[in-house]
Amino acid sequence: MDKRKKMVVKVIILLFTLLLSFPGYFVIGTSSESCYSNPYYPSYLLLSNWRNISVWIPTGIQVINRELNGFPPYNASIRNIFLGGIGILNLTVCLGINTKKAYLQLNNTVLLECNNSICIILPPYTSYLLLILKVKSPFNITIKSNSSWLAQDNEFRNNISWLISNGSVIIKRTNLILSFQKTGEYYAEISLLVPPYENISHLLLLNDNSVNSWISKSVIPKYLPKSLFREYYLSLLLIKDDQNPYLGDFAASPSPIYLYSWVRDSSFAALALQESGHYYSALKYWLWMANATSMGNGTWYTRYNFYTGKPCIGFGIPELDSLGLFEIGVYNFYILTHNASFLDEVKPRLCEIIKYQIYEILKSKFHLVPEDLSVWEDRLAYHFWTQSFNDLGLYDMEKLGFNVSYEEKLLNESILKYFWKNGYFASALGESVLYEENGEVEVLCPLPPAIDSSTLLPLDMGYLPLDSNYTNQDFNSVVSNLTVNGGLSRFPDDLYHYSESLYDSCEPSPPWVITTLFEALYYAEKGETNSSIKLLCWAYNHSRQGLLPEAVAPVKGYPLPTTSPLTWSSAMFIIVSLSLKPQTSTTTNKECPKEFILSSIIILIILVISIIIYRKIILHTGHS
């Protein structure tokens, strides 16, 4: 009987040990393999040589409801081969495989896997595109162009590129067919407007050394769990690859519907890069933005062509949050680098937009900047997001010596006066007429839905103190109303991915990665590090092999593929990671009451089961 008692005690101890180790309840963390066990892989990626070449890679992984969402039927291929100063070359590489898995790897290569595998490599600062192949069954790669190929020894050349390969090569006018009929390892090197390099092993070594060197220069987030470091560095590489290496602007996503440079999204990408220590990449963006085509008075269009930098005239205008974001980004860059010559270069654009802001604030009967479409591009209104980011921008300009204190204070007071609604900040206000005895009065009224997760980020970034009643009440209102499946949706009844524009979610109101990370940044800035890390883990565990999507299916939890990966999501992951502070003494399970209750129930069930088992063993032993 004693042996059986000891066995039961050991079982109970083991059960409790396993339970207390479970990462979802007591230990805030994540397995380094967790996101790689899910079946979701990226459908589109960008890869860059970080100097002047960018390629777009449809991986062959198909998007849900591809036809309904208007996505082109691309198989695995390399397209939009962009060469800075020239444009997109007339050259397409059709890879000839039915991809089952696709990855962006930490050596900044793209791996496509099926029965065969193809690794795509653009060694940094070179003009070479490499394919490393592991062949198990016969297949062909076709390189299409608009000019004829010539063969000379083992080299094949047209007017824009050379090819060398250890596979069999067949010329068919303007196409080259690379045939791989036997099992083995092969290579193909495509050189753009330069002769072939021919030393493949040296190019592979050069790639790994260059990427490792770039990563090693990154600021290390002191309080980020080691299990999330891979995600941190992979997010940095994604942003770097999503930047036009020649111009400096960023693609919002490699997804074809987002393959444009949104000024807002790009600003956060630049902020993430400079805060992580990659100043040169951020500098290229701010200088591009300082010289980008203006709508007038220094203001920016909503988005620009990723490859040419030209504005998409007529799309989603106006959006005026870019004014404040440029000011914030410039100030932040200067504080980090003390680069006075940079300030001199961007000063003309700064002066132009500050003049516009001052004029509009003083002219407005509400002392606000004009109505715009703002962050979600869904309605023309006065938006808390736009107004508060303009206020933050003017506050930073005051610190740089610009005479804007009066207008900044006026704008700040107006935001508090009009947007605060006794418990939260209204996301958007519209003009209305109130009829009184003395006549008509123009007023501002909240537009539905009033509660919106976008109100969190300006507060996180310092529009108001984090310990103010305004901030805390708004945060609690947003989180209590918009939490969905562990993440944070944009606003109630959000139909964007469900039935309004895209059709890859089975339910409305999906949680977005950026909005969830707005919540995480609040916790990080407050020193509630465990709560912040938990949301970073949530983002990581809903990624597509480490690449963060725009949004997540509300019930089923899969990453929504039409807008994945999203550059801004990766930027927010980096910004939150670098904002983590030592955990404050107020760490409890109060932020996660549902999980605390669930874990308590599980403990109770295990305890009851253990007691029942124990009693049965005792009774059985007594009868025997």
Coordinates of C-alpha atoms in Angstrom, one line a residue:
M1 CA 0.0 0.0 0.0
D2 CA 2.8 2.4 0.8
K3 CA 4.3 2.0 -2.7
R4 CA 0.9 2.8 -4.3
K5 CA 0.5 5.8 -2.1
K6 CA 3.9 7.0 -3.1
M7 CA 3.0 6.4 -6.8
V8 CA -0.2 8.4 -6.5
V9 CA 1.7 11.3 -4.8
K10 CA 4.3 11.3 -7.6
V11 CA 1.5 11.3 -10.2
I12 CA -0.1 14.3 -8.5
I13 CA 3.2 16.2 -8.2
L14 CA 3.9 15.5 -11.9
L15 CA 0.4 16.7 -12.9
F16 CA 0.9 19.9 -11.0
T17 CA 4.4 20.4 -12.3
L18 CA 3.2 20.1 -15.9
L19 CA 0.3 22.4 -15.2
L20 CA 2.4 25.1 -13.6
S21 CA 4.7 24.9 -16.6
F22 CA 1.9 25.4 -19.1
P23 CA 2.8 28.7 -20.9
G24 CA -0.7 29.9 -21.4
Y25 CA -1.5 30.4 -17.7
F26 CA 1.4 30.7 -15.3
V27 CA 4.4 31.3 -17.4
I28 CA 4.2 34.1 -19.9
G29 CA 6.2 32.8 -22.8
T30 CA 6.1 30.7 -25.9
S31 CA 7.7 27.7 -27.5
S32 CA 10.3 28.6 -30.1
E33 CA 8.6 26.0 -32.4
S34 CA 5.0 27.0 -31.8
C35 CA 4.3 29.1 -34.9
Y36 CA 6.1 26.6 -37.1
S37 CA 3.7 23.8 -36.2
N38 CA 0.8 25.7 -37.9
P39 CA 0.0 25.0 -41.6
Y40 CA 0.0 28.6 -42.8
Y41 CA 2.7 29.8 -45.1
P42 CA 3.2 33.2 -46.9
S43 CA 1.8 33.6 -50.4
Y44 CA 3.9 36.6 -51.4
L45 CA 7.3 37.9 -50.3
L46 CA 9.8 40.6 -51.3
L47 CA 13.5 40.1 -51.3
S48 CA 16.1 42.8 -51.6
N49 CA 19.9 43.1 -52.1
W50 CA 19.7 46.2 -49.9
R51 CA 21.2 48.5 -52.5
N52 CA 19.4 48.6 -55.8
I53 CA 17.6 45.3 -56.5
S54 CA 14.2 44.1 -55.3
V55 CA 12.3 41.0 -56.5
W56 CA 8.7 40.0 -55.8
I57 CA 8.1 36.3 -55.1
P58 CA 4.7 34.7 -55.4
T59 CA 5.5 31.5 -53.4
G60 CA 2.8 29.4 -54.9
I61 CA 0.8 29.1 -51.7
Q62 CA -2.7 30.0 -52.7
V63 CA -4.9 32.6 -50.9
I64 CA -8.3 31.7 -49.6
N65 CA -11.0 32.8 -52.1
R66 CA -8.3 33.9 -54.5
E67 CA -10.8 34.6 -57.4
L68 CA -13.3 36.3 -55.1
N69 CA -10.6 38.6 -53.8
G70 CA -9.2 39.3 -57.2
F71 CA -5.8 37.8 -56.8
P72 CA -3.9 36.8 -59.9
P73 CA -3.3 33.1 -60.4
Y74 CA 0.5 33.1 -60.0
N75 CA 2.3 29.9 -59.4
A76 CA 5.7 29.9 -57.7
S77 CA 7.8 32.5 -59.5
I78 CA 10.1 35.5 -59.3
R79 CA 8.6 38.6 -60.7
N80 CA 8.9 42.4 -60.7
I81 CA 12.7 42.2 -60.9
F82 CA 13.4 45.9 -60.1
L83 CA 16.7 47.5 -60.7
G84 CA 17.1 51.0 -59.3
G85 CA 17.6 53.7 -61.9
I86 CA 16.1 51.5 -64.6
G87 CA 12.8 50.1 -63.3
I88 CA 11.2 46.7 -63.5
L89 CA 13.1 44.5 -65.9
N90 CA 11.3 42.3 -68.5
L91 CA 12.4 39.1 -66.9
T92 CA 10.3 36.5 -65.1
V93 CA 11.5 33.2 -63.5
C94 CA 8.8 30.5 -63.4
L95 CA 10.0 28.0 -60.8
G96 CA 8.0 25.0 -61.9
I97 CA 7.1 23.5 -58.5
N98 CA 3.9 23.1 -56.6
T99 CA 4.9 24.7 -53.4
K100 CA 3.7 23.1 -50.1
K101 CA 5.8 25.2 -47.7
A102 CA 7.4 28.6 -47.9
Y103 CA 9.7 30.5 -45.5
L104 CA 11.7 33.6 -45.0
Q105 CA 14.9 32.4 -43.3
L106 CA 17.2 34.2 -40.9
N107 CA 19.9 34.4 -43.5
N108 CA 17.5 36.4 -45.6
T109 CA 16.8 33.7 -48.1
V110 CA 13.4 32.4 -49.3
L111 CA 12.9 28.7 -49.2
L112 CA 10.2 27.0 -51.2
E113 CA 9.5 23.3 -50.5
C114 CA 7.6 20.5 -52.1
N115 CA 9.0 17.2 -53.2
N116 CA 11.8 19.4 -54.5
S117 CA 13.1 22.6 -52.8
I118 CA 14.3 25.9 -54.1
C119 CA 16.2 28.5 -52.1
I120 CA 16.2 32.0 -53.5
I121 CA 19.1 34.3 -52.6
L122 CA 20.0 37.9 -53.3
P123 CA 23.4 38.4 -51.7
P124 CA 23.4 41.9 -50.2
Y125 CA 25.0 44.7 -52.2
T126 CA 25.6 42.4 -55.3
S127 CA 23.9 42.1 -58.6
Y128 CA 23.3 38.3 -58.5
L129 CA 20.2 36.3 -58.0
L130 CA 20.9 32.7 -56.9
L131 CA 18.8 29.6 -57.0
I132 CA 20.0 26.6 -55.0
L133 CA 17.9 23.5 -55.8
K134 CA 17.5 20.1 -54.2
V135 CA 15.9 17.8 -56.8
K136 CA 14.2 14.6 -56.1
S137 CA 11.9 14.4 -59.1
P138 CA 12.3 15.9 -62.6
F139 CA 11.0 19.5 -63.2
N140 CA 11.8 22.6 -65.3
I141 CA 12.4 26.3 -64.5
T142 CA 11.5 28.7 -67.3
I143 CA 13.1 32.2 -67.6
K144 CA 11.0 34.4 -69.7
S145 CA 12.2 37.7 -71.3
N146 CA 11.4 39.9 -74.3
S147 CA 14.9 39.5 -75.9
S148 CA 16.7 36.6 -77.4
W149 CA 19.3 34.5 -75.6
L150 CA 22.7 33.7 -76.9
A151 CA 24.9 30.8 -75.8
Q152 CA 28.6 31.1 -75.3
D153 CA 30.5 28.2 -73.6
N154 CA 28.4 27.5 -70.5
E155 CA 27.0 31.1 -70.3
F156 CA 23.6 32.3 -71.6
R157 CA 23.1 36.0 -72.2
N158 CA 20.5 38.5 -73.4
N159 CA 20.5 42.3 -73.2
I160 CA 19.8 42.5 -69.4
S161 CA 21.2 39.3 -67.8
W162 CA 23.5 36.4 -67.8
L163 CA 22.7 32.9 -66.6
I164 CA 25.0 30.0 -65.6
S165 CA 23.8 26.7 -64.2
N166 CA 24.9 23.1 -63.7
G167 CA 21.5 22.0 -65.0
S168 CA 20.6 21.3 -68.6
V169 CA 19.7 24.6 -70.5
I170 CA 17.6 24.8 -73.6
I171 CA 17.1 28.0 -75.6
K172 CA 13.6 28.6 -77.0
R173 CA 13.8 32.1 -78.5
T174 CA 13.2 34.5 -75.7
N175 CA 12.8 31.8 -73.1
L176 CA 15.4 29.7 -71.3
I177 CA 14.4 26.3 -70.0
L178 CA 16.5 24.9 -67.1
S179 CA 15.9 21.2 -66.9
F180 CA 16.6 19.1 -63.8
Q181 CA 16.0 15.4 -64.6
K182 CA 18.2 13.6 -62.1
T183 CA 18.2 13.6 -58.3
G184 CA 20.9 15.9 -56.8
E185 CA 21.8 19.4 -55.9
Y186 CA 21.9 22.2 -58.5
Y187 CA 22.4 25.9 -58.8
A188 CA 21.5 28.7 -61.2
E189 CA 23.0 32.2 -61.1
I190 CA 21.3 35.1 -62.8
S191 CA 23.4 38.2 -63.0
L192 CA 21.8 41.5 -63.8
L193 CA 23.6 43.8 -66.2
V194 CA 27.0 42.5 -65.0
P195 CA 29.0 39.4 -66.0
P196 CA 28.5 36.2 -64.0
Y197 CA 30.4 35.7 -60.8
E198 CA 30.7 32.0 -61.1
N199 CA 32.0 31.3 -57.6
I200 CA 28.7 30.2 -56.1
S201 CA 30.1 29.1 -52.7
H202 CA 31.7 32.5 -52.2
L203 CA 28.4 34.3 -53.0
L204 CA 26.6 32.0 -50.4
L205 CA 29.2 32.8 -47.8
L206 CA 29.0 36.5 -48.7
N207 CA 25.3 36.5 -48.2
D208 CA 25.5 34.8 -44.8
N209 CA 28.2 37.1 -43.6
S210 CA 26.5 40.3 -44.8
V211 CA 23.1 39.3 -43.2
N212 CA 24.7 38.3 -40.0
S213 CA 26.7 41.5 -39.8
W214 CA 23.5 43.5 -40.4
I215 CA 21.6 41.6 -37.7
S216 CA 24.4 41.9 -35.2
K217 CA 24.1 45.7 -35.4
S218 CA 20.5 45.6 -34.1
V219 CA 19.7 46.9 -30.7
I220 CA 19.0 44.0 -28.4
P221 CA 15.7 44.2 -26.5
K222 CA 16.8 43.6 -22.9
Y223 CA 13.6 42.3 -21.6
L224 CA 12.3 40.2 -24.5
P225 CA 12.3 36.5 -23.8
K226 CA 14.9 34.6 -25.8
S227 CA 12.1 32.5 -27.4
L228 CA 11.0 35.6 -29.2
F229 CA 14.4 36.8 -30.5
R230 CA 14.0 34.9 -33.7
E231 CA 10.7 36.7 -34.4
Y232 CA 12.3 40.0 -33.6
Y233 CA 15.2 39.5 -36.1
L234 CA 12.8 38.0 -38.7
S235 CA 10.6 41.1 -38.4
L236 CA 13.6 43.3 -38.9
L237 CA 14.6 41.4 -42.1
L238 CA 11.0 41.6 -43.4
I239 CA 11.0 45.4 -43.0
K240 CA 14.4 45.6 -44.7
D241 CA 13.3 43.5 -47.6
D242 CA 10.0 45.5 -47.9
Q243 CA 11.9 48.7 -48.4
N244 CA 12.7 49.9 -51.9
P245 CA 16.5 49.6 -51.7
Y246 CA 17.0 52.4 -54.2
L247 CA 14.3 55.0 -53.3
G248 CA 13.8 54.3 -49.6
D249 CA 10.0 53.9 -49.4
F250 CA 8.4 50.7 -48.0
A251 CA 5.7 48.4 -49.4
A252 CA 2.8 48.0 -47.0
S253 CA 2.9 44.3 -47.8
P254 CA 4.2 42.0 -50.5
S255 CA 0.5 41.1 -51.1
P256 CA -0.5 42.4 -54.5
I257 CA -3.3 44.6 -53.1
Y258 CA -0.9 46.3 -50.7
L259 CA 2.2 46.4 -52.9
Y260 CA 2.2 50.2 -52.5
S261 CA 3.9 52.6 -50.1
W262 CA 1.4 54.0 -47.6
V263 CA 3.1 57.0 -45.9
R264 CA 1.6 56.1 -42.5
D265 CA 2.7 52.4 -42.5
S266 CA 6.1 53.3 -43.9
S267 CA 6.6 55.9 -41.1
F268 CA 6.2 53.2 -38.5
A269 CA 8.6 50.9 -40.4
A270 CA 11.2 53.7 -40.4
L271 CA 10.6 54.3 -36.6
A272 CA 11.2 50.6 -35.9
L273 CA 14.4 50.5 -37.9
Q274 CA 15.9 53.6 -36.3
E275 CA 14.9 52.5 -32.8
S276 CA 16.6 49.1 -33.5
G277 CA 19.8 50.8 -34.6
H278 CA 19.5 50.7 -38.4
Y279 CA 19.8 54.4 -39.0
Y280 CA 20.8 54.3 -42.6
S281 CA 17.6 52.5 -43.7
A282 CA 15.4 54.9 -41.7
L283 CA 17.4 57.9 -43.1
K284 CA 16.6 56.9 -46.7
Y285 CA 12.9 56.9 -45.9
W286 CA 12.8 60.2 -44.2
L287 CA 14.7 61.8 -47.0
W288 CA 12.4 60.2 -49.6
M289 CA 9.4 61.5 -47.7
A290 CA 10.9 65.0 -47.4
N291 CA 11.1 65.0 -51.3
A292 CA 8.0 63.1 -52.2
T293 CA 5.4 64.8 -54.4
S294 CA 3.1 67.0 -52.3
M295 CA -0.6 67.5 -52.6
G296 CA 0.0 71.1 -51.8
N297 CA 1.1 73.0 -48.7
G298 CA 3.6 70.1 -48.0
T299 CA 0.9 67.5 -47.4
W300 CA 1.4 64.0 -48.6
Y301 CA -0.8 61.7 -50.7
T302 CA -2.1 58.6 -48.9
R303 CA 0.1 56.2 -50.9
Y304 CA 2.8 56.1 -53.6
N305 CA 3.9 53.6 -56.2
F306 CA 6.4 51.3 -54.4
Y307 CA 8.7 51.1 -57.5
T308 CA 8.6 54.6 -58.9
G309 CA 7.7 56.7 -55.8
K310 CA 5.0 58.5 -57.8
P311 CA 1.7 59.3 -55.9
C312 CA -1.4 57.3 -56.4
I313 CA -3.5 60.3 -57.3
G314 CA -7.1 59.9 -56.2
F315 CA -6.7 57.1 -53.7
G316 CA -7.8 57.7 -50.2
I317 CA -7.2 61.4 -49.9
P318 CA -6.8 63.4 -47.8
E319 CA -4.9 61.7 -44.9
L320 CA -3.2 64.2 -42.6
D321 CA -1.8 61.9 -39.9
S322 CA 1.4 61.8 -42.0
L323 CA 2.2 65.4 -41.0
G324 CA 2.6 64.6 -37.3
L325 CA 4.2 61.2 -38.1
F326 CA 6.9 62.9 -40.2
E327 CA 7.6 65.4 -37.4
I328 CA 7.8 62.6 -34.8
G329 CA 10.0 60.5 -37.0
V330 CA 12.4 63.3 -37.8
Y331 CA 12.7 64.4 -34.1
N332 CA 13.2 60.8 -33.0
F333 CA 15.9 60.3 -35.6
Y334 CA 17.7 63.4 -34.6
I335 CA 17.6 62.5 -30.9
L336 CA 19.1 59.1 -31.7
T337 CA 21.8 60.3 -34.1
H338 CA 22.4 64.0 -33.4
N339 CA 22.7 64.4 -37.2
A340 CA 22.4 68.1 -37.8
S341 CA 22.9 67.9 -41.5
F342 CA 19.9 65.6 -41.7
L343 CA 17.8 68.3 -40.1
D344 CA 19.0 70.8 -42.6
E345 CA 17.9 68.5 -45.5
V346 CA 14.4 68.0 -44.2
K347 CA 13.9 71.5 -42.8
P348 CA 12.2 72.9 -45.9
R349 CA 9.5 70.2 -45.8
L350 CA 9.1 70.7 -42.0
C351 CA 8.6 74.4 -42.4
E352 CA 6.1 73.8 -45.1
I353 CA 3.9 71.4 -43.1
I354 CA 4.2 73.4 -39.9
K355 CA 3.0 76.5 -41.7
Y356 CA 0.0 74.5 -43.0
Q357 CA -0.7 73.1 -39.5
I358 CA -0.6 76.5 -37.9
Y359 CA -2.8 78.1 -40.6
E360 CA -5.5 75.3 -40.4
I361 CA -5.6 75.2 -36.5
L362 CA -6.1 79.0 -36.3
K363 CA -8.6 79.1 -39.1
S364 CA -10.7 76.3 -37.8
K365 CA -13.7 77.3 -35.6
F366 CA -12.9 74.1 -33.6
H367 CA -9.1 74.8 -33.6
L368 CA -8.4 71.3 -35.1
V369 CA -6.6 70.2 -38.3
P370 CA -9.0 69.5 -41.2
E371 CA -11.1 66.5 -41.6
D372 CA -9.4 63.5 -43.2
L373 CA -9.9 59.7 -43.8
S374 CA -7.3 58.9 -41.2
V375 CA -6.0 55.5 -40.1
W376 CA -8.7 53.2 -41.4
E377 CA -9.6 55.2 -44.5
D378 CA -13.3 54.6 -43.9
R379 CA -14.9 58.0 -43.4
L380 CA -14.2 61.7 -43.8
A381 CA -14.3 63.2 -40.3
Y382 CA -12.2 64.8 -37.5
H383 CA -10.3 61.8 -36.1
F384 CA -8.7 61.4 -32.7
W385 CA -5.8 59.6 -34.4
T386 CA -5.0 62.4 -36.8
Q387 CA -5.5 65.2 -34.3
S388 CA -3.4 63.7 -31.6
F389 CA -0.5 62.7 -33.9
N390 CA -0.5 66.2 -35.2
D391 CA -0.3 67.5 -31.6
L392 CA 2.5 65.1 -30.8
G393 CA 4.3 66.2 -33.9
L394 CA 4.0 69.9 -33.0
Y395 CA 5.2 69.2 -29.5
D396 CA 8.3 67.6 -30.9
M397 CA 8.8 70.6 -33.3
E398 CA 8.6 72.9 -30.3
K399 CA 11.5 71.0 -28.8
L400 CA 13.5 71.5 -32.0
G401 CA 13.0 75.2 -31.6
F402 CA 10.0 76.0 -33.9
N403 CA 7.6 78.6 -32.5
V404 CA 4.5 76.4 -32.3
S405 CA 3.7 76.3 -28.5
Y406 CA 0.5 78.4 -28.8
E407 CA -1.0 76.3 -31.7
E408 CA 0.1 73.0 -30.0
K409 CA -1.6 74.0 -26.8
L410 CA -4.7 75.2 -28.7
L411 CA -5.0 71.9 -30.5
N412 CA -4.4 69.9 -27.4
E413 CA -7.2 71.7 -25.5
S414 CA -9.6 71.2 -28.5
I415 CA -8.9 67.5 -28.6
L416 CA -9.7 67.1 -24.9
K417 CA -12.8 69.3 -25.2
Y418 CA -14.4 67.6 -28.2
F419 CA -13.2 64.0 -28.3
W420 CA -13.5 63.0 -24.6
K421 CA -16.9 61.3 -24.0
N422 CA -16.8 60.5 -20.2
G423 CA -15.0 57.2 -20.3
Y424 CA -13.3 57.1 -23.7
F425 CA -12.0 59.1 -26.6
A426 CA -14.4 59.1 -29.6
S427 CA -12.6 57.9 -32.6
A428 CA -14.3 60.3 -35.1
L429 CA -16.4 63.4 -35.0
G430 CA -18.7 64.9 -37.6
E431 CA -20.2 68.4 -37.8
S432 CA -23.8 68.9 -37.0
V433 CA -26.2 71.9 -36.4
L434 CA -27.8 72.4 -33.1
Y435 CA -30.9 74.6 -33.2
E436 CA -31.4 76.8 -30.1
E437 CA -33.5 79.8 -29.2
N438 CA -30.8 82.2 -30.2
G439 CA -30.2 80.5 -33.5
E440 CA -28.1 77.7 -35.0
V441 CA -24.9 76.4 -33.4
E442 CA -22.4 74.2 -35.2
V443 CA -21.3 71.3 -33.0
L444 CA -19.2 68.1 -33.2
C445 CA -20.9 64.8 -32.6
P446 CA -19.4 61.3 -32.3
L447 CA -19.7 59.1 -35.4
P448 CA -20.4 55.4 -34.9
P449 CA -18.6 53.2 -34.0
A450 CA -17.2 55.6 -31.3
I451 CA -14.9 53.2 -29.5
D452 CA -11.9 52.3 -31.6
S453 CA -8.6 50.7 -30.8
S454 CA -6.8 53.4 -32.8
T455 CA -7.2 55.8 -29.9
L456 CA -4.6 53.7 -27.9
L457 CA -1.4 54.3 -29.9
P458 CA -1.2 58.2 -29.6
L459 CA -1.7 57.7 -25.8
D460 CA 1.0 55.0 -25.7
M461 CA 3.3 57.5 -27.5
G462 CA 2.8 60.3 -25.0
Y463 CA -0.2 62.4 -26.1
L464 CA -1.3 62.2 -22.4
P465 CA 0.5 60.7 -19.4
L466 CA -0.1 56.9 -19.1
D467 CA -1.2 57.3 -15.5
S468 CA -3.9 59.9 -16.3
N469 CA -7.6 59.1 -15.9
Y470 CA -8.1 59.9 -19.5
T471 CA -5.6 57.3 -20.7
N472 CA -6.6 54.6 -18.2
Q473 CA -10.4 55.0 -18.8
D474 CA -9.9 55.0 -22.6
F475 CA -7.7 51.9 -22.4
N476 CA -10.2 50.0 -20.3
S477 CA -13.1 50.9 -22.5
V478 CA -11.3 49.8 -25.7
V479 CA -10.0 46.5 -24.2
S480 CA -13.2 45.6 -22.6
N481 CA -15.2 46.2 -25.8
L482 CA -12.9 45.0 -28.5
T483 CA -11.0 42.0 -27.2
V484 CA -11.5 39.1 -29.5
N485 CA -9.9 35.7 -29.2
G486 CA -7.0 37.1 -27.2
G487 CA -6.3 40.0 -29.6
L488 CA -7.9 43.4 -30.2
S489 CA -10.2 44.2 -33.1
R490 CA -10.3 47.6 -34.7
F491 CA -13.9 48.5 -33.8
P492 CA -17.2 46.7 -33.3
D493 CA -18.7 44.9 -36.4
D494 CA -15.6 45.4 -38.5
L495 CA -16.5 43.9 -41.9
Y496 CA -13.3 44.6 -43.9
H497 CA -12.1 41.0 -44.1
Y498 CA -15.5 39.4 -43.9
S499 CA -18.0 40.9 -46.4
E500 CA -16.9 44.5 -47.3
S501 CA -13.7 44.4 -49.3
L502 CA -11.8 41.1 -48.6
Y503 CA -13.3 37.6 -48.0
D504 CA -10.8 35.5 -46.1
S505 CA -12.4 35.6 -42.6
C506 CA -15.4 33.4 -41.6
E507 CA -16.6 36.0 -39.1
P508 CA -16.6 39.8 -38.7
S509 CA -14.4 41.8 -36.4
P510 CA -11.1 40.0 -36.7
P511 CA -8.4 41.0 -34.2
W512 CA -5.6 42.9 -35.9
V513 CA -1.9 42.4 -35.1
I514 CA -1.1 46.1 -34.9
T515 CA -4.1 47.0 -32.7
T516 CA -3.2 44.1 -30.4
L517 CA 0.3 45.5 -30.2
F518 CA -1.1 49.0 -29.4
E519 CA -2.4 47.3 -26.3
A520 CA 1.0 45.6 -25.8
L521 CA 2.8 48.9 -26.0
Y522 CA 0.6 50.4 -23.3
Y523 CA 1.6 47.5 -21.0
A524 CA 5.2 47.9 -22.0
E525 CA 5.3 51.6 -21.2
K526 CA 3.5 51.0 -17.9
G527 CA 6.1 48.4 -16.9
E528 CA 3.6 45.6 -17.0
T529 CA 6.0 43.5 -18.9
N530 CA 4.4 40.1 -18.5
S531 CA 1.1 41.4 -20.0
S532 CA 3.0 42.9 -22.9
I533 CA 5.0 39.8 -23.6
K534 CA 1.9 37.7 -23.5
L535 CA 0.5 39.8 -26.4
L536 CA 3.8 39.6 -28.3
C537 CA 3.4 35.8 -27.9
W538 CA -0.1 36.0 -29.3
A539 CA 1.1 37.8 -32.4
Y540 CA 4.0 35.3 -32.8
N541 CA 1.7 32.3 -32.5
H542 CA -0.7 33.7 -35.1
S543 CA 2.0 34.4 -37.7
R544 CA 2.7 32.6 -41.0
Q545 CA 5.9 30.9 -40.2
G546 CA 7.1 34.0 -38.2
L547 CA 5.7 36.5 -40.6
L548 CA 3.0 38.7 -39.0
P549 CA -0.3 39.2 -40.9
E550 CA -2.6 42.1 -40.8
A551 CA -5.4 40.3 -39.0
V552 CA -6.4 36.9 -37.5
A553 CA -9.7 35.0 -38.0
P554 CA -11.8 35.8 -34.9
V555 CA -12.9 32.2 -34.1
K556 CA -10.6 29.8 -36.0
G557 CA -7.5 31.9 -35.3
Y558 CA -5.7 31.4 -38.6
P559 CA -3.7 34.4 -40.0
L560 CA -5.7 36.1 -42.8
P561 CA -3.7 35.6 -45.9
T562 CA -4.9 38.4 -48.2
T563 CA -2.8 41.0 -46.4
S564 CA 0.1 38.9 -45.1
P565 CA 2.8 39.6 -44.1
L566 CA 2.1 43.2 -43.1
T567 CA 5.1 45.5 -42.7
W568 CA 3.4 47.6 -40.1
S569 CA 2.7 44.5 -38.0
S570 CA 6.5 43.7 -37.9
A571 CA 7.3 47.3 -37.1
M572 CA 5.0 47.3 -34.1
F573 CA 6.5 44.0 -32.9
I574 CA 9.9 45.6 -32.9
I575 CA 8.7 48.9 -31.3
V576 CA 7.0 46.9 -28.5
S577 CA 10.0 44.6 -28.0
L578 CA 12.3 47.6 -27.6
S579 CA 9.9 49.3 -25.2
L580 CA 9.8 46.5 -22.6
K581 CA 10.9 47.5 -19.2
P582 CA 11.7 45.6 -15.9
Q583 CA 8.4 44.1 -14.6
T584 CA 6.8 46.4 -12.0
S585 CA 5.7 45.0 -8.6
T586 CA 2.1 45.2 -9.6
T587 CA 2.3 42.0 -11.6
T588 CA -0.8 39.9 -11.1
N589 CA -3.2 37.9 -13.2
K590 CA -5.7 40.8 -13.1
E591 CA -5.0 41.6 -16.8
C592 CA -6.1 38.0 -17.7
P593 CA -9.0 37.1 -15.4
K594 CA -10.5 34.6 -17.8
E595 CA -7.3 32.6 -18.0
F596 CA -6.8 32.8 -14.3
I597 CA -10.3 31.4 -13.7
L598 CA -9.7 28.7 -16.4
S599 CA -6.4 27.7 -14.8
S600 CA -8.1 27.6 -11.4
I601 CA -10.8 25.3 -12.7
I602 CA -8.2 23.0 -14.3
I603 CA -6.3 22.8 -11.0
L604 CA -9.5 22.0 -9.2
I605 CA -10.4 19.2 -11.7
I606 CA -7.0 17.7 -11.4
L607 CA -7.1 17.8 -7.7
V608 CA -10.6 16.1 -7.6
I609 CA -9.5 13.4 -10.0
S610 CA -6.3 12.8 -8.0
I611 CA -8.3 12.4 -4.8
I612 CA -10.7 10.0 -6.5
I613 CA -7.9 7.9 -7.9
Y614 CA -6.1 8.0 -4.5
R615 CA -9.3 6.8 -2.7
K616 CA -9.9 4.0 -5.2
I617 CA -6.4 2.7 -4.8
I618 CA -6.7 2.8 -1.0
L619 CA -10.1 1.0 -1.1
H620 CA -8.8 -1.6 -3.6
T621 CA -5.7 -2.2 -1.4
G622 CA -7.8 -2.5 1.7
H623 CA -10.1 -5.1 0.1
S624 CA -7.1 -7.1 -1.2

